[in-house]
mmCIF file of C-alpha atoms in Angstrom:
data_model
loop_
_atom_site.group_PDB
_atom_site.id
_atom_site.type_symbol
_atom_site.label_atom_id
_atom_site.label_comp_id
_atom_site.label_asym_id
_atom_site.label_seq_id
_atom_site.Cartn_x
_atom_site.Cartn_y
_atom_site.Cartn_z
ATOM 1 C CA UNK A 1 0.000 0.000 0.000
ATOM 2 C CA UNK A 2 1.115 3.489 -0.452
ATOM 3 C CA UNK A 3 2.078 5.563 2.436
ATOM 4 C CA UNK A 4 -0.143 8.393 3.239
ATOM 5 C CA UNK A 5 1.115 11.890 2.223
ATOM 6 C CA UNK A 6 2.575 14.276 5.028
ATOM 7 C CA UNK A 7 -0.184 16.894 4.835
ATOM 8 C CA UNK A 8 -3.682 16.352 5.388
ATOM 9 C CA UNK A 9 -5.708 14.101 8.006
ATOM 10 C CA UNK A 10 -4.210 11.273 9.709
ATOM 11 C CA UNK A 11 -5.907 7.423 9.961
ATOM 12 C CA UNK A 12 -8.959 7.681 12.012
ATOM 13 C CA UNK A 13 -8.825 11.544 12.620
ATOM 14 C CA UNK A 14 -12.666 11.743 11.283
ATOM 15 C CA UNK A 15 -13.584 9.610 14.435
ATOM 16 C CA UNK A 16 -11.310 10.986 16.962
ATOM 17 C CA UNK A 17 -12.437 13.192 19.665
ATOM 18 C CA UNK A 18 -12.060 16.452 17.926
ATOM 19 C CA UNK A 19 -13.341 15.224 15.133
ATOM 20 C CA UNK A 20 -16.511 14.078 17.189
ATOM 21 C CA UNK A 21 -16.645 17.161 18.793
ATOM 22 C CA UNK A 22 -16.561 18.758 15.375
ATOM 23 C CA UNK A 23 -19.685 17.140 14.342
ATOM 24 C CA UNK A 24 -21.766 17.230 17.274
ATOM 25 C CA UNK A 25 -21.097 21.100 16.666
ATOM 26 C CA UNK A 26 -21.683 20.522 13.006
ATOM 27 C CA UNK A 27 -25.256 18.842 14.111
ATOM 28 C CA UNK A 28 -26.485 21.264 16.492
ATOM 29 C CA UNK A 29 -25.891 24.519 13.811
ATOM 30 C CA UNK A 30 -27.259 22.759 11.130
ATOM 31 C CA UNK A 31 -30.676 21.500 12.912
ATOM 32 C CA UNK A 32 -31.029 25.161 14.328
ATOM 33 C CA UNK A 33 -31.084 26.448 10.908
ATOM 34 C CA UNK A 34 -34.538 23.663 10.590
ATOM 35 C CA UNK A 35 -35.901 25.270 13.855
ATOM 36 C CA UNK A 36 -35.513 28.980 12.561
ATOM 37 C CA UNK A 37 -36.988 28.047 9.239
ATOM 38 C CA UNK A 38 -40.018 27.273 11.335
ATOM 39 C CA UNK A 39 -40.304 30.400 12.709
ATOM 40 C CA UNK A 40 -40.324 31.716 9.746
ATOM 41 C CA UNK A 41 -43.202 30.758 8.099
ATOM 42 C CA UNK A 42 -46.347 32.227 8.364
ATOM 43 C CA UNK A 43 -48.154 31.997 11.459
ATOM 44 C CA UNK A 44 -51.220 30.402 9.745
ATOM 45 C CA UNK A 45 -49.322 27.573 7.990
ATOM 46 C CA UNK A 46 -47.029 27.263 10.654
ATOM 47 C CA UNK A 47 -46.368 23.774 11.929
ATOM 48 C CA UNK A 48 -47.292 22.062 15.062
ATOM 49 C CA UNK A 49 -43.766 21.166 17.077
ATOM 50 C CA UNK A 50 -45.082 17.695 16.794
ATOM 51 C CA UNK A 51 -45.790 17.814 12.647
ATOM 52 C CA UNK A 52 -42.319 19.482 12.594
ATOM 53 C CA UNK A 53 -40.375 16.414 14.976
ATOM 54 C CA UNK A 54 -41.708 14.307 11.766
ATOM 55 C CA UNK A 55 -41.279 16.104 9.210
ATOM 56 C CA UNK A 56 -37.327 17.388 10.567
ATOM 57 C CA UNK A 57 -36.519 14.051 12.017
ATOM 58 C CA UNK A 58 -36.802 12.116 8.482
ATOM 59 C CA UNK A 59 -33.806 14.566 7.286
ATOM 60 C CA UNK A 60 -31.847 13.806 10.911
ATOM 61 C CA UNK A 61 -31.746 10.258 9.966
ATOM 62 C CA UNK A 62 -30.943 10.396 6.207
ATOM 63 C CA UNK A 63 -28.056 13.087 7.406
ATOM 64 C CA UNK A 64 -26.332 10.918 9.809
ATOM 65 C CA UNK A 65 -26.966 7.661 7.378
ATOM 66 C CA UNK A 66 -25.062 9.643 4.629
ATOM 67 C CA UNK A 67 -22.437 11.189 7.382
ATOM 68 C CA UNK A 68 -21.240 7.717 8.337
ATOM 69 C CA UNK A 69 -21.545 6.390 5.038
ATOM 70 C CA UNK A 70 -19.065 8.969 3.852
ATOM 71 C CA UNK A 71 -16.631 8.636 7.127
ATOM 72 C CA UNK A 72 -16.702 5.017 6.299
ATOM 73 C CA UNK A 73 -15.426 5.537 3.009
ATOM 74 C CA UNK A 74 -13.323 7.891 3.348
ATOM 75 C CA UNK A 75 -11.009 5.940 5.450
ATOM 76 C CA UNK A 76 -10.928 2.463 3.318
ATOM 77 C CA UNK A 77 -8.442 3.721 1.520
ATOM 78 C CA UNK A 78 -4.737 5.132 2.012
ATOM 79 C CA UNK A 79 -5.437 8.685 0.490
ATOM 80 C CA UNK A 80 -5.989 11.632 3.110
ATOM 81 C CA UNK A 81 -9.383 11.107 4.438
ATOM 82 C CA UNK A 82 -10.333 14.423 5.034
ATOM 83 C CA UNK A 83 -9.989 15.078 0.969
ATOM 84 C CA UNK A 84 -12.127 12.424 0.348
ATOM 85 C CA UNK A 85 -14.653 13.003 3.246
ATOM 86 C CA UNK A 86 -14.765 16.266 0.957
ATOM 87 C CA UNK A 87 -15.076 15.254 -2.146
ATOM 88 C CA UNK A 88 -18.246 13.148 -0.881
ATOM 89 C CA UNK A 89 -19.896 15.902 0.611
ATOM 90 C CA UNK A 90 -19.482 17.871 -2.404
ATOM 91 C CA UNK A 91 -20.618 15.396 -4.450
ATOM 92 C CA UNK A 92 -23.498 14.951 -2.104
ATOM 93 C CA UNK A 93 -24.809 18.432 -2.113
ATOM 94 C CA UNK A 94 -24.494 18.381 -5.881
ATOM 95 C CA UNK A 95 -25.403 15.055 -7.588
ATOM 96 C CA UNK A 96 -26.425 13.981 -4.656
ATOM 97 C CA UNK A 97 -29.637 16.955 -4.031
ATOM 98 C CA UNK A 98 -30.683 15.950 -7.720
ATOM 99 C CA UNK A 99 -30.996 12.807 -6.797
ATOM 100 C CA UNK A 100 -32.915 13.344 -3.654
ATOM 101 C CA UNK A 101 -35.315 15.386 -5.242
ATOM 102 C CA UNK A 102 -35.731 13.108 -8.042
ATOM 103 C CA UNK A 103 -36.358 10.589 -5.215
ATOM 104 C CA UNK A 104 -39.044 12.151 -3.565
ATOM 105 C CA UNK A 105 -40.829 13.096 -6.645
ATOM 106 C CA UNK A 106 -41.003 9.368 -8.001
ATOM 107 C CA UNK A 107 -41.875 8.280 -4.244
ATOM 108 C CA UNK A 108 -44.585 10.716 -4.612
ATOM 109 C CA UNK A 109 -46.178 10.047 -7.027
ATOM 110 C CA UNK A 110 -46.146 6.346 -6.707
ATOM 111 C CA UNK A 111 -47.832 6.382 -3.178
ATOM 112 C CA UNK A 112 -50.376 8.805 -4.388
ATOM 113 C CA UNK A 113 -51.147 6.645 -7.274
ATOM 114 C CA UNK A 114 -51.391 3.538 -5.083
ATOM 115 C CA UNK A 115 -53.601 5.872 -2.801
ATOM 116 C CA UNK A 116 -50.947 5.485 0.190
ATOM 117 C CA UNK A 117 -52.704 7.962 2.505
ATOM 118 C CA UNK A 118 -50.218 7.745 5.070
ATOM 119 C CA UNK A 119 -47.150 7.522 3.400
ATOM 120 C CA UNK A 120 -47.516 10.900 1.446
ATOM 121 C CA UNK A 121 -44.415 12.825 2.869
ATOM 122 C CA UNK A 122 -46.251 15.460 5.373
ATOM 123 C CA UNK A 123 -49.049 13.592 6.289
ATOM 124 C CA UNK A 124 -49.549 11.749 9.012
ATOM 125 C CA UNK A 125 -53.205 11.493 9.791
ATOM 126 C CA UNK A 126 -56.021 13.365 12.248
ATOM 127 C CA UNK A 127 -54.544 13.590 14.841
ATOM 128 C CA UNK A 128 -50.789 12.336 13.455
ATOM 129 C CA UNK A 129 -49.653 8.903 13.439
ATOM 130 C CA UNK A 130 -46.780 7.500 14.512
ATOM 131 C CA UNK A 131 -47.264 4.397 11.780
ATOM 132 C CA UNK A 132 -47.072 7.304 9.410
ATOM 133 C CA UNK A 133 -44.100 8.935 10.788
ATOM 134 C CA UNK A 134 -42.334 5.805 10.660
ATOM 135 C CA UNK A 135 -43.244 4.431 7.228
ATOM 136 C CA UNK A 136 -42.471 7.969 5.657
ATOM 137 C CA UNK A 137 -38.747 7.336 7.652
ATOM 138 C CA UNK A 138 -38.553 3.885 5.738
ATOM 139 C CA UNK A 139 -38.808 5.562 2.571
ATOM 140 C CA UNK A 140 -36.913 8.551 2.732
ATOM 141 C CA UNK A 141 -33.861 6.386 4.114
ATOM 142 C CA UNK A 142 -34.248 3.676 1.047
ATOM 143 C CA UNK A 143 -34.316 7.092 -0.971
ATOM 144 C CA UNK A 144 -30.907 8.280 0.960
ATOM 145 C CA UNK A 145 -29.553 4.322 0.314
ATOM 146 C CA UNK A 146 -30.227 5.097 -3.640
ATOM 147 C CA UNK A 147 -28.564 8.435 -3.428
ATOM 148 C CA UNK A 148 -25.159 7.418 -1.436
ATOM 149 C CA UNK A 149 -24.594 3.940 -4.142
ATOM 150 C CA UNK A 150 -24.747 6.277 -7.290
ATOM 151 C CA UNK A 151 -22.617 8.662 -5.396
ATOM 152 C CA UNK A 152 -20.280 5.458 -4.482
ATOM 153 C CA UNK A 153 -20.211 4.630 -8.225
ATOM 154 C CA UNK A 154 -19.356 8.462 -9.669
ATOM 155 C CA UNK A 155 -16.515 7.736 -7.340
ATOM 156 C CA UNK A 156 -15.134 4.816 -8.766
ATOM 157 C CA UNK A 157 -14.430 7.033 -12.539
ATOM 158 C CA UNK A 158 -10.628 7.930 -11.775
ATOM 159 C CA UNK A 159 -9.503 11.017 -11.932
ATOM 160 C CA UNK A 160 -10.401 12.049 -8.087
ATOM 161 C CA UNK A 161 -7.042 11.910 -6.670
ATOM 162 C CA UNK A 162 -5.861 15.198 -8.391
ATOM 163 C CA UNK A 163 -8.992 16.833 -7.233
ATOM 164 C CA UNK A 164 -8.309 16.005 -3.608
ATOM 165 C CA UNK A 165 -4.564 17.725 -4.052
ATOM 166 C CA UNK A 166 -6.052 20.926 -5.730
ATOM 167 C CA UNK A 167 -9.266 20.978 -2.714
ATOM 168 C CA UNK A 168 -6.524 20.682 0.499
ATOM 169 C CA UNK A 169 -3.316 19.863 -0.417
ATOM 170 C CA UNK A 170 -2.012 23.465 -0.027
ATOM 171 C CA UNK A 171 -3.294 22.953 4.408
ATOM 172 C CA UNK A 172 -0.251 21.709 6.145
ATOM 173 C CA UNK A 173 -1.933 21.785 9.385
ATOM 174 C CA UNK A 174 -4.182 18.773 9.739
ATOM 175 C CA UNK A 175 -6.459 20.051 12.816
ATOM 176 C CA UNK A 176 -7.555 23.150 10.338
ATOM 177 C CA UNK A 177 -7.630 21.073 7.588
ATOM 178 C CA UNK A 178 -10.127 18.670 9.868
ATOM 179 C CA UNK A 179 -12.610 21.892 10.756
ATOM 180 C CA UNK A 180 -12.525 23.210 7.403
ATOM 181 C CA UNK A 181 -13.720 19.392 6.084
ATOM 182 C CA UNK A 182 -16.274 18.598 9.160
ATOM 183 C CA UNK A 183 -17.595 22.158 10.207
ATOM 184 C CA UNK A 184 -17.380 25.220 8.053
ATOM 185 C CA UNK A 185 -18.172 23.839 4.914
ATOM 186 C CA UNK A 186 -20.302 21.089 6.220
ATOM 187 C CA UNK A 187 -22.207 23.633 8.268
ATOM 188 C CA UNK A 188 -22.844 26.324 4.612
ATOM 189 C CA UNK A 189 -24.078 23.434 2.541
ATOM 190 C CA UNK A 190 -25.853 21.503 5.181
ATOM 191 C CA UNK A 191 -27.854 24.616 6.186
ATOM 192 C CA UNK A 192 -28.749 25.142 2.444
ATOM 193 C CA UNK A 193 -29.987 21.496 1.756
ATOM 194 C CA UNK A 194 -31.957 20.837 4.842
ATOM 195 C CA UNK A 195 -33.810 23.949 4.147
ATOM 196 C CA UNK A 196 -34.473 22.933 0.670
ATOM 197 C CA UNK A 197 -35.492 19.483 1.227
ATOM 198 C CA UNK A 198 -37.826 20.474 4.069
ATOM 199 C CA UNK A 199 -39.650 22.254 1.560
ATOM 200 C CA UNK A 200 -39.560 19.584 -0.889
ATOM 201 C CA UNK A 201 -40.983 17.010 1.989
ATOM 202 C CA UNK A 202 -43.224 19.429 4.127
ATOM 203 C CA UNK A 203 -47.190 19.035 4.345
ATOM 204 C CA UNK A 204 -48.315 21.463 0.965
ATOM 205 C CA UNK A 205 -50.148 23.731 2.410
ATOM 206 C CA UNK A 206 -52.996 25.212 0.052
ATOM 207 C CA UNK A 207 -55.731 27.863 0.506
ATOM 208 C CA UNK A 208 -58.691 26.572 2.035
ATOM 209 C CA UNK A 209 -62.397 26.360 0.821
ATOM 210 C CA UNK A 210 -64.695 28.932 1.654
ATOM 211 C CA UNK A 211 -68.169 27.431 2.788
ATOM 212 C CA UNK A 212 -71.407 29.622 1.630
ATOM 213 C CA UNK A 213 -74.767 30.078 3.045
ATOM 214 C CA UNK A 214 -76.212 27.272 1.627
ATOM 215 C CA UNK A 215 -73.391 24.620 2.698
ATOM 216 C CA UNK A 216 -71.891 24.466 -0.652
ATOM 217 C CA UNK A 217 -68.081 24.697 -0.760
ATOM 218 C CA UNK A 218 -66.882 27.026 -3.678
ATOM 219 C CA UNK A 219 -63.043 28.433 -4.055
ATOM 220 C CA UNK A 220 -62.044 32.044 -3.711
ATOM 221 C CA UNK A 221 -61.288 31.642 -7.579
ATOM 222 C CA UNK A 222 -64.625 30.124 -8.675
ATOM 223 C CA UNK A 223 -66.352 33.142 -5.854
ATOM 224 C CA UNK A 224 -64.604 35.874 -7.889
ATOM 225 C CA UNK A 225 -65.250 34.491 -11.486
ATOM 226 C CA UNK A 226 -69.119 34.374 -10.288
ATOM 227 C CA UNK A 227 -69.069 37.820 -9.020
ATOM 228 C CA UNK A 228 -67.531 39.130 -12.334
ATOM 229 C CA UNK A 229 -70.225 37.244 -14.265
ATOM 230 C CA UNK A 230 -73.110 38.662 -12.083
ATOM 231 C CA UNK A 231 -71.257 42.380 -12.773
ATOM 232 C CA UNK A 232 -70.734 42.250 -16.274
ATOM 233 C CA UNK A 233 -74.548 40.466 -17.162
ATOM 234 C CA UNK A 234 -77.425 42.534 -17.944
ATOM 235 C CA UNK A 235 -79.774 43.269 -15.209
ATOM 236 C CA UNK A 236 -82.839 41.059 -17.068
ATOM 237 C CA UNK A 237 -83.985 40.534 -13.624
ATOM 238 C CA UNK A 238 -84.560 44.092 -12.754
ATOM 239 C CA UNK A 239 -86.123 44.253 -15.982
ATOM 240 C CA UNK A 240 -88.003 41.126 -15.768
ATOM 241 C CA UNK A 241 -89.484 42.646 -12.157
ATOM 242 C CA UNK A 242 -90.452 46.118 -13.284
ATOM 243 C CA UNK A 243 -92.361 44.104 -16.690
ATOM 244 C CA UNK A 244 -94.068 41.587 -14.050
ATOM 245 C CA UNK A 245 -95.101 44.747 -12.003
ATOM 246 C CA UNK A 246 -96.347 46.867 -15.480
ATOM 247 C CA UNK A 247 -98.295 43.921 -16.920
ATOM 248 C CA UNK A 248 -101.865 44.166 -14.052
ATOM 249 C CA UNK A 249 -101.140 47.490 -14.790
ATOM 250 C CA UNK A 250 -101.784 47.243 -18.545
ATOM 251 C CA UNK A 251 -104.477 44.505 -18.187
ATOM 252 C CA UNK A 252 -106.226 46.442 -16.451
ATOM 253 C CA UNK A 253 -106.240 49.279 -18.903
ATOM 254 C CA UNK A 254 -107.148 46.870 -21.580
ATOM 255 C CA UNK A 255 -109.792 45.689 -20.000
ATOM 256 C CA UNK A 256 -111.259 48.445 -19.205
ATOM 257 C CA UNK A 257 -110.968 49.907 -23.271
ATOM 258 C CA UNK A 258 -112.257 46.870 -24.139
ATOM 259 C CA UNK A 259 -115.324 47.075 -22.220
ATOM 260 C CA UNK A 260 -118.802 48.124 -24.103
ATOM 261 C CA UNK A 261 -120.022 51.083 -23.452
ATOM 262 C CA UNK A 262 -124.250 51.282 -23.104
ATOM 263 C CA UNK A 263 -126.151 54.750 -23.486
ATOM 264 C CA UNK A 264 -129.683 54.905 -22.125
ATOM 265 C CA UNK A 265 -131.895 55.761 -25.149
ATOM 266 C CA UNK A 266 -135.004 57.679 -23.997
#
């Protein structure tokens, strides 16, 4: 095997105790940028802490399956880990968020076609679920499994290892080299994808029904097209009223023409 070059991250340095530390740091600014994202959005469609648990939690265990996944194969090798630890983040937030999204689409629209009421990502039932929570977990980790093997195959096109020289081969010290690789640029790109894909899996919410006097539900779309119909027709009922009150009138004064007169002849 070939020795491991002088600069760069040593064997095991991802798992060591600053590098744990590192990413238990990592985790808690990452998830806080989830928790302000929930403040804010609108007070009306904000979520329950409960519907947000399920909905952030999903992304907590997809982030920590593709964290160790990448740790994992990072150090199988001889090459500095922290290059490659890199590279698969990179990759990740690239490649990788196409993929997701892809995912989610396709999972979508499959479990709304099989009319999988509880397994639409977002909904978990009246009051929630916990089935729901947990089948929605199931699928959005197989979709994370899908996204880290196609990631593991880009990997094996060569041509990598001069890309990890240009990313941190100019870092001789391996402890900033270490929170460059598992904080600072974790942290930027985490923040961005978690609040993208907690859009993407979120509960839609859409404008509610408005319910009229006679118990029939009709859209704020279909209200206003009405109203514009009833404006721009031609009052025949005002018409129609003012005819219906003119016709005893003139019946009246048709009759009466039409009635003989008789003179008294003497």
């Amino acid at each position: 095997a070939a020795p491991r070059p002088a600069h760069g991250c040593g064997s095991g340095a991802l798992l060591g105790r600053f590098g744990v530390l590192l990413q238990a740091l990592l985790a808690l600014c990452a998830f806080s940028t989830l928790m302000l994202k929930r403040f804010k959005e609108p007070k009306a469609e904000r979520r329950p802490w409960r519907i947000w648990f399920y909905d952030t939690s999903k992304q907590a265990i997809g982030a920590l399956f593709i964290h160790f996944a990448n740790v994992f194969l990072s150090d199988l090798t001889e090459e500095d880990p922290c290059s490659l630890y890199l590279i698969n983040f990179i990759l990740d937030a690239t490649l990788g968020m196409l993929l997701i999204w892809l995912g989610v689409k396709v999972v979508s629209w499959i479990v709304q076609h099989k009319k999988y009421t509880y397994l639409v990502f977002g909904e978990y039932g009246d009051p929630p679920q916990a089935a729901a929570w947990i089948g929605q977990c199931i699928l959005y980790l197989l979709i994370m499994v899908f996204e880290k093997t196609v990631i593991s195959l880009v990997l094996l096109i060569p041509g990598w290892t001069k890309l990890q020289q240009i990313l941190l081969g100019y870092i001789p010290n391996p402890q900033l080299e270490l929170v460059l690789v598992m904080f600072v640029v974790p942290f930027i790109v985490n923040a961005i994808m978690f609040w993208v894909v907690d859009s993407l899996i979120m509960r839609k919410y859409k404008q509610k029904d408005t319910l009229d006097i006679n118990g029939s539900t009709e859209t704020p779309r279909a209200r206003g097209t009405e109203e514009s119909q009833v404006l721009l027709s031609p009052d025949m009922d005002f018409d129609q009223s003012e005819s219906d009150q003119d016709i005893p009138g003139l019946r009246g004064t048709n009759q009466k023409m039409k009635q003989p007169s008789y003179q008294v002849v003497i």
